[in-house]
Amino acid sequence: MLIIGDTWQWSRTFSEFPPSEGWTVAYYLNGPVDLTFAASVSGSQYSVLVAAATTAALTPGTYQWAAYATGSGSYAGQRFQITAGVFTVIPNLTTAAAFTTHEEKVLASLEAAIEARAAGDFESYTVGGAGGSRSIQKIPIEKLLALRAIYQQRVWRTRNPGKLGPIMAVNFGPPS
């Protein structure tokens, strides 16, 4: 996992593609936001330094990445994928409030609507009289509760990637 707003830094040696023979290495990230950055050369190693300001522009999620070696000189025109993988980018805890997902926002709205309905809000009503009236009909409470269950599951899935579902206690009674 990598954290949004942090500096990312690493060094790698790719013995098949030494800098001394004219190879360069670049990394490509593909996910909610795409990003490309080149590795600098330090002796026989390729070093990467991604500034905090650059990672601050990313969004949480799963990213695929790949590193490519590109040749020059006698290797001009050659390009090889040399390594690849997948990683997760997570919000920085100091700014996590800025990363409320759509599902979390909808869930909060549904819970507010259910709470308002429980406090005496009406499902439908009519306003007006002889000159014309207007009727307002709100989402039925049963539908709000069903939507809340759907969005609770979506929020849980977002917060618990790769897990099948929440752990539930189950009791089996005696056979009938």
PDB file of C-alpha atoms in Angstrom:
ATOM      1  CA  MET A   1       0.000   0.000   0.000  1.00  0.00           C
ATOM      2  CA  LEU A   2       1.100   3.508  -0.762  1.00  0.00           C
ATOM      3  CA  ILE A   3      -0.262   6.636   0.877  1.00  0.00           C
ATOM      4  CA  ILE A   4      -1.601   9.713  -0.895  1.00  0.00           C
ATOM      5  CA  GLY A   5       0.409  12.832  -0.091  1.00  0.00           C
ATOM      6  CA  ASP A   6       3.519  10.911   0.993  1.00  0.00           C
ATOM      7  CA  THR A   7       6.827  10.886  -0.874  1.00  0.00           C
ATOM      8  CA  TRP A   8       7.415   7.573  -2.639  1.00  0.00           C
ATOM      9  CA  GLN A   9      11.024   6.461  -3.058  1.00  0.00           C
ATOM     10  CA  TRP A  10      12.803   3.272  -4.138  1.00  0.00           C
ATOM     11  CA  SER A  11      15.825   2.003  -6.079  1.00  0.00           C
ATOM     12  CA  ARG A  12      16.137  -1.072  -8.275  1.00  0.00           C
ATOM     13  CA  THR A  13      18.835  -2.738 -10.332  1.00  0.00           C
ATOM     14  CA  PHE A  14      17.867  -4.373 -13.610  1.00  0.00           C
ATOM     15  CA  SER A  15      20.988  -6.277 -14.651  1.00  0.00           C
ATOM     16  CA  GLU A  16      19.636  -7.022 -18.144  1.00  0.00           C
ATOM     17  CA  PHE A  17      19.172  -3.288 -18.799  1.00  0.00           C
ATOM     18  CA  PRO A  18      22.175  -1.472 -17.289  1.00  0.00           C
ATOM     19  CA  PRO A  19      22.237   2.329 -17.491  1.00  0.00           C
ATOM     20  CA  SER A  20      25.845   2.119 -18.710  1.00  0.00           C
ATOM     21  CA  GLU A  21      24.562   0.581 -21.975  1.00  0.00           C
ATOM     22  CA  GLY A  22      22.103   3.409 -22.632  1.00  0.00           C
ATOM     23  CA  TRP A  23      18.950   2.037 -21.040  1.00  0.00           C
ATOM     24  CA  THR A  24      16.421   4.251 -19.259  1.00  0.00           C
ATOM     25  CA  VAL A  25      13.534   3.122 -17.058  1.00  0.00           C
ATOM     26  CA  ALA A  26      10.086   4.670 -16.676  1.00  0.00           C
ATOM     27  CA  TYR A  27       7.144   3.641 -14.522  1.00  0.00           C
ATOM     28  CA  TYR A  28       3.520   3.806 -15.623  1.00  0.00           C
ATOM     29  CA  LEU A  29       0.596   3.722 -13.185  1.00  0.00           C
ATOM     30  CA  ASN A  30      -2.914   2.999 -14.363  1.00  0.00           C
ATOM     31  CA  GLY A  31      -5.898   3.288 -12.030  1.00  0.00           C
ATOM     32  CA  PRO A  32      -8.353   5.927 -10.887  1.00  0.00           C
ATOM     33  CA  VAL A  33      -5.658   8.411 -11.970  1.00  0.00           C
ATOM     34  CA  ASP A  34      -2.897   7.647 -14.494  1.00  0.00           C
ATOM     35  CA  LEU A  35       0.661   8.699 -13.746  1.00  0.00           C
ATOM     36  CA  THR A  36       4.045   8.321 -15.462  1.00  0.00           C
ATOM     37  CA  PHE A  37       7.478   9.057 -14.033  1.00  0.00           C
ATOM     38  CA  ALA A  38      11.055   8.350 -15.052  1.00  0.00           C
ATOM     39  CA  ALA A  39      13.706   6.753 -12.886  1.00  0.00           C
ATOM     40  CA  SER A  40      16.996   8.577 -12.452  1.00  0.00           C
ATOM     41  CA  VAL A  41      20.317   6.770 -12.669  1.00  0.00           C
ATOM     42  CA  SER A  42      22.588   6.349  -9.677  1.00  0.00           C
ATOM     43  CA  GLY A  43      25.525   4.126 -10.576  1.00  0.00           C
ATOM     44  CA  SER A  44      24.028   0.833 -11.729  1.00  0.00           C
ATOM     45  CA  GLN A  45      20.690   1.502 -10.051  1.00  0.00           C
ATOM     46  CA  TYR A  46      17.522   3.187 -11.188  1.00  0.00           C
ATOM     47  CA  SER A  47      16.131   5.442  -8.463  1.00  0.00           C
ATOM     48  CA  VAL A  48      12.620   6.810  -8.196  1.00  0.00           C
ATOM     49  CA  LEU A  49      11.507   9.781  -6.135  1.00  0.00           C
ATOM     50  CA  VAL A  50       7.853  10.766  -6.491  1.00  0.00           C
ATOM     51  CA  ALA A  51       7.181  14.042  -4.699  1.00  0.00           C
ATOM     52  CA  ALA A  52       4.432  14.349  -2.099  1.00  0.00           C
ATOM     53  CA  ALA A  53       2.796  17.053  -4.239  1.00  0.00           C
ATOM     54  CA  THR A  54       2.503  14.540  -7.097  1.00  0.00           C
ATOM     55  CA  THR A  55       1.019  11.737  -4.975  1.00  0.00           C
ATOM     56  CA  ALA A  56      -1.412  14.218  -3.386  1.00  0.00           C
ATOM     57  CA  ALA A  57      -3.206  14.406  -6.752  1.00  0.00           C
ATOM     58  CA  LEU A  58      -4.011  10.670  -6.734  1.00  0.00           C
ATOM     59  CA  THR A  59      -7.298   9.115  -5.677  1.00  0.00           C
ATOM     60  CA  PRO A  60      -7.634   6.081  -3.437  1.00  0.00           C
ATOM     61  CA  GLY A  61      -8.010   2.774  -5.217  1.00  0.00           C
ATOM     62  CA  THR A  62      -6.264  -0.101  -6.914  1.00  0.00           C
ATOM     63  CA  TYR A  63      -3.542   0.717  -9.413  1.00  0.00           C
ATOM     64  CA  GLN A  64      -1.676  -1.442 -11.901  1.00  0.00           C
ATOM     65  CA  TRP A  65       1.919  -0.476 -12.556  1.00  0.00           C
ATOM     66  CA  ALA A  66       4.607  -1.475 -14.986  1.00  0.00           C
ATOM     67  CA  ALA A  67       8.255  -0.526 -15.465  1.00  0.00           C
ATOM     68  CA  TYR A  68       9.646  -0.279 -18.992  1.00  0.00           C
ATOM     69  CA  ALA A  69      13.229  -0.161 -20.167  1.00  0.00           C
ATOM     70  CA  THR A  70      13.835   1.905 -23.289  1.00  0.00           C
ATOM     71  CA  GLY A  71      17.091   1.633 -25.196  1.00  0.00           C
ATOM     72  CA  SER A  72      19.255   4.213 -26.892  1.00  0.00           C
ATOM     73  CA  GLY A  73      22.472   3.996 -28.906  1.00  0.00           C
ATOM     74  CA  SER A  74      22.849   0.442 -30.206  1.00  0.00           C
ATOM     75  CA  TYR A  75      19.557  -0.423 -28.460  1.00  0.00           C
ATOM     76  CA  ALA A  76      17.609   2.478 -29.999  1.00  0.00           C
ATOM     77  CA  GLY A  77      13.991   1.660 -30.759  1.00  0.00           C
ATOM     78  CA  GLN A  78      13.857  -1.200 -28.244  1.00  0.00           C
ATOM     79  CA  ARG A  79      11.404  -1.153 -25.343  1.00  0.00           C
ATOM     80  CA  PHE A  80      10.692  -3.935 -22.852  1.00  0.00           C
ATOM     81  CA  GLN A  81       8.332  -4.318 -19.923  1.00  0.00           C
ATOM     82  CA  ILE A  82      10.681  -5.434 -17.162  1.00  0.00           C
ATOM     83  CA  THR A  83       8.378  -5.753 -14.161  1.00  0.00           C
ATOM     84  CA  ALA A  84       4.767  -5.098 -13.223  1.00  0.00           C
ATOM     85  CA  GLY A  85       2.290  -5.449 -10.405  1.00  0.00           C
ATOM     86  CA  VAL A  86      -0.724  -4.124  -8.553  1.00  0.00           C
ATOM     87  CA  PHE A  87      -0.906  -1.991  -5.415  1.00  0.00           C
ATOM     88  CA  THR A  88      -3.461  -0.050  -3.407  1.00  0.00           C
ATOM     89  CA  VAL A  89      -3.324   3.678  -2.784  1.00  0.00           C
ATOM     90  CA  ILE A  90      -4.961   4.736   0.485  1.00  0.00           C
ATOM     91  CA  PRO A  91      -5.860   8.171   1.856  1.00  0.00           C
ATOM     92  CA  ASN A  92      -3.493   9.961   4.168  1.00  0.00           C
ATOM     93  CA  LEU A  93      -5.043   9.887   7.637  1.00  0.00           C
ATOM     94  CA  THR A  94      -4.377  13.592   8.072  1.00  0.00           C
ATOM     95  CA  THR A  95      -6.635  14.365   5.085  1.00  0.00           C
ATOM     96  CA  ALA A  96      -8.890  11.293   5.027  1.00  0.00           C
ATOM     97  CA  ALA A  97     -12.068  13.384   5.475  1.00  0.00           C
ATOM     98  CA  ALA A  98     -11.476  14.808   2.007  1.00  0.00           C
ATOM     99  CA  PHE A  99     -11.853  11.316   0.540  1.00  0.00           C
ATOM    100  CA  THR A 100     -15.462  10.519   1.359  1.00  0.00           C
ATOM    101  CA  THR A 101     -16.682   8.175  -1.348  1.00  0.00           C
ATOM    102  CA  HIS A 102     -19.913   8.541  -3.280  1.00  0.00           C
ATOM    103  CA  GLU A 103     -21.288   5.495  -1.469  1.00  0.00           C
ATOM    104  CA  GLU A 104     -20.513   7.033   1.951  1.00  0.00           C
ATOM    105  CA  LYS A 105     -22.231  10.288   0.959  1.00  0.00           C
ATOM    106  CA  VAL A 106     -25.346   8.488  -0.295  1.00  0.00           C
ATOM    107  CA  LEU A 107     -25.475   6.323   2.840  1.00  0.00           C
ATOM    108  CA  ALA A 108     -25.305   9.428   5.042  1.00  0.00           C
ATOM    109  CA  SER A 109     -28.142  11.033   3.034  1.00  0.00           C
ATOM    110  CA  LEU A 110     -30.288   7.897   3.314  1.00  0.00           C
ATOM    111  CA  GLU A 111     -29.727   7.698   7.056  1.00  0.00           C
ATOM    112  CA  ALA A 112     -30.671  11.386   7.425  1.00  0.00           C
ATOM    113  CA  ALA A 113     -33.886  10.796   5.423  1.00  0.00           C
ATOM    114  CA  ILE A 114     -34.783   7.756   7.541  1.00  0.00           C
ATOM    115  CA  GLU A 115     -34.104   9.722  10.729  1.00  0.00           C
ATOM    116  CA  ALA A 116     -36.262  12.626   9.518  1.00  0.00           C
ATOM    117  CA  ARG A 117     -39.080  10.224   8.631  1.00  0.00           C
ATOM    118  CA  ALA A 118     -38.865   8.608  12.070  1.00  0.00           C
ATOM    119  CA  ALA A 119     -39.096  12.060  13.677  1.00  0.00           C
ATOM    120  CA  GLY A 120     -42.494  12.688  12.083  1.00  0.00           C
ATOM    121  CA  ASP A 121     -41.741  13.640   8.480  1.00  0.00           C
ATOM    122  CA  PHE A 122     -44.595  12.732   6.119  1.00  0.00           C
ATOM    123  CA  GLU A 123     -44.379  10.345   3.194  1.00  0.00           C
ATOM    124  CA  SER A 124     -46.819  12.433   1.164  1.00  0.00           C
ATOM    125  CA  TYR A 125     -48.846  15.597   1.581  1.00  0.00           C
ATOM    126  CA  THR A 126     -50.844  18.141  -0.397  1.00  0.00           C
ATOM    127  CA  VAL A 127     -50.543  21.920  -0.126  1.00  0.00           C
ATOM    128  CA  GLY A 128     -52.985  24.442  -1.528  1.00  0.00           C
ATOM    129  CA  GLY A 129     -56.651  24.836  -2.010  1.00  0.00           C
ATOM    130  CA  ALA A 130     -59.185  26.200  -4.503  1.00  0.00           C
ATOM    131  CA  GLY A 131     -56.642  28.014  -6.708  1.00  0.00           C
ATOM    132  CA  GLY A 132     -54.643  24.855  -7.265  1.00  0.00           C
ATOM    133  CA  SER A 133     -52.790  22.464  -5.110  1.00  0.00           C
ATOM    134  CA  ARG A 134     -49.457  20.747  -5.142  1.00  0.00           C
ATOM    135  CA  SER A 135     -48.879  17.230  -3.998  1.00  0.00           C
ATOM    136  CA  ILE A 136     -45.543  15.895  -2.803  1.00  0.00           C
ATOM    137  CA  GLN A 137     -44.788  12.225  -2.407  1.00  0.00           C
ATOM    138  CA  LYS A 138     -41.508  11.112  -0.890  1.00  0.00           C
ATOM    139  CA  ILE A 139     -39.708   7.803  -1.187  1.00  0.00           C
ATOM    140  CA  PRO A 140     -41.533   5.215   0.961  1.00  0.00           C
ATOM    141  CA  ILE A 141     -39.710   4.241   4.177  1.00  0.00           C
ATOM    142  CA  GLU A 142     -39.456   0.606   2.995  1.00  0.00           C
ATOM    143  CA  LYS A 143     -37.572   1.751  -0.108  1.00  0.00           C
ATOM    144  CA  LEU A 144     -35.279   3.979   2.001  1.00  0.00           C
ATOM    145  CA  LEU A 145     -34.476   1.020   4.279  1.00  0.00           C
ATOM    146  CA  ALA A 146     -33.760  -1.221   1.268  1.00  0.00           C
ATOM    147  CA  LEU A 147     -31.491   1.425  -0.289  1.00  0.00           C
ATOM    148  CA  ARG A 148     -29.693   1.903   3.040  1.00  0.00           C
ATOM    149  CA  ALA A 149     -28.950  -1.852   3.193  1.00  0.00           C
ATOM    150  CA  ILE A 150     -27.537  -1.742  -0.351  1.00  0.00           C
ATOM    151  CA  TYR A 151     -25.312   1.249   0.400  1.00  0.00           C
ATOM    152  CA  GLN A 152     -24.189  -0.168   3.763  1.00  0.00           C
ATOM    153  CA  GLN A 153     -22.935  -3.195   1.832  1.00  0.00           C
ATOM    154  CA  ARG A 154     -21.191  -1.005  -0.772  1.00  0.00           C
ATOM    155  CA  VAL A 155     -19.454   1.046   1.937  1.00  0.00           C
ATOM    156  CA  TRP A 156     -18.399  -2.142   3.736  1.00  0.00           C
ATOM    157  CA  ARG A 157     -16.952  -3.537   0.479  1.00  0.00           C
ATOM    158  CA  THR A 158     -15.017  -0.306  -0.155  1.00  0.00           C
ATOM    159  CA  ARG A 159     -13.558  -0.349   3.352  1.00  0.00           C
ATOM    160  CA  ASN A 160     -12.792  -4.104   3.302  1.00  0.00           C
ATOM    161  CA  PRO A 161     -11.423  -4.954  -0.160  1.00  0.00           C
ATOM    162  CA  GLY A 162     -10.949  -8.638  -0.877  1.00  0.00           C
ATOM    163  CA  LYS A 163     -13.113  -9.841   2.012  1.00  0.00           C
ATOM    164  CA  LEU A 164     -16.239 -11.876   1.381  1.00  0.00           C
ATOM    165  CA  GLY A 165     -18.449 -10.193   3.938  1.00  0.00           C
ATOM    166  CA  PRO A 166     -18.782  -9.294   7.595  1.00  0.00           C
ATOM    167  CA  ILE A 167     -18.465 -12.096  10.134  1.00  0.00           C
ATOM    168  CA  MET A 168     -21.840 -13.139  11.489  1.00  0.00           C
ATOM    169  CA  ALA A 169     -22.696 -15.343  14.443  1.00  0.00           C
ATOM    170  CA  VAL A 170     -25.062 -18.143  13.555  1.00  0.00           C
ATOM    171  CA  ASN A 171     -26.936 -20.387  15.998  1.00  0.00           C
ATOM    172  CA  PHE A 172     -28.585 -23.564  14.872  1.00  0.00           C
ATOM    173  CA  GLY A 173     -31.473 -24.780  16.964  1.00  0.00           C
ATOM    174  CA  PRO A 174     -32.372 -28.370  17.658  1.00  0.00           C
ATOM    175  CA  PRO A 175     -33.806 -30.276  14.711  1.00  0.00           C
ATOM    176  CA  SER A 176     -37.580 -30.170  14.477  1.00  0.00           C
TER     177      SER A 176
END
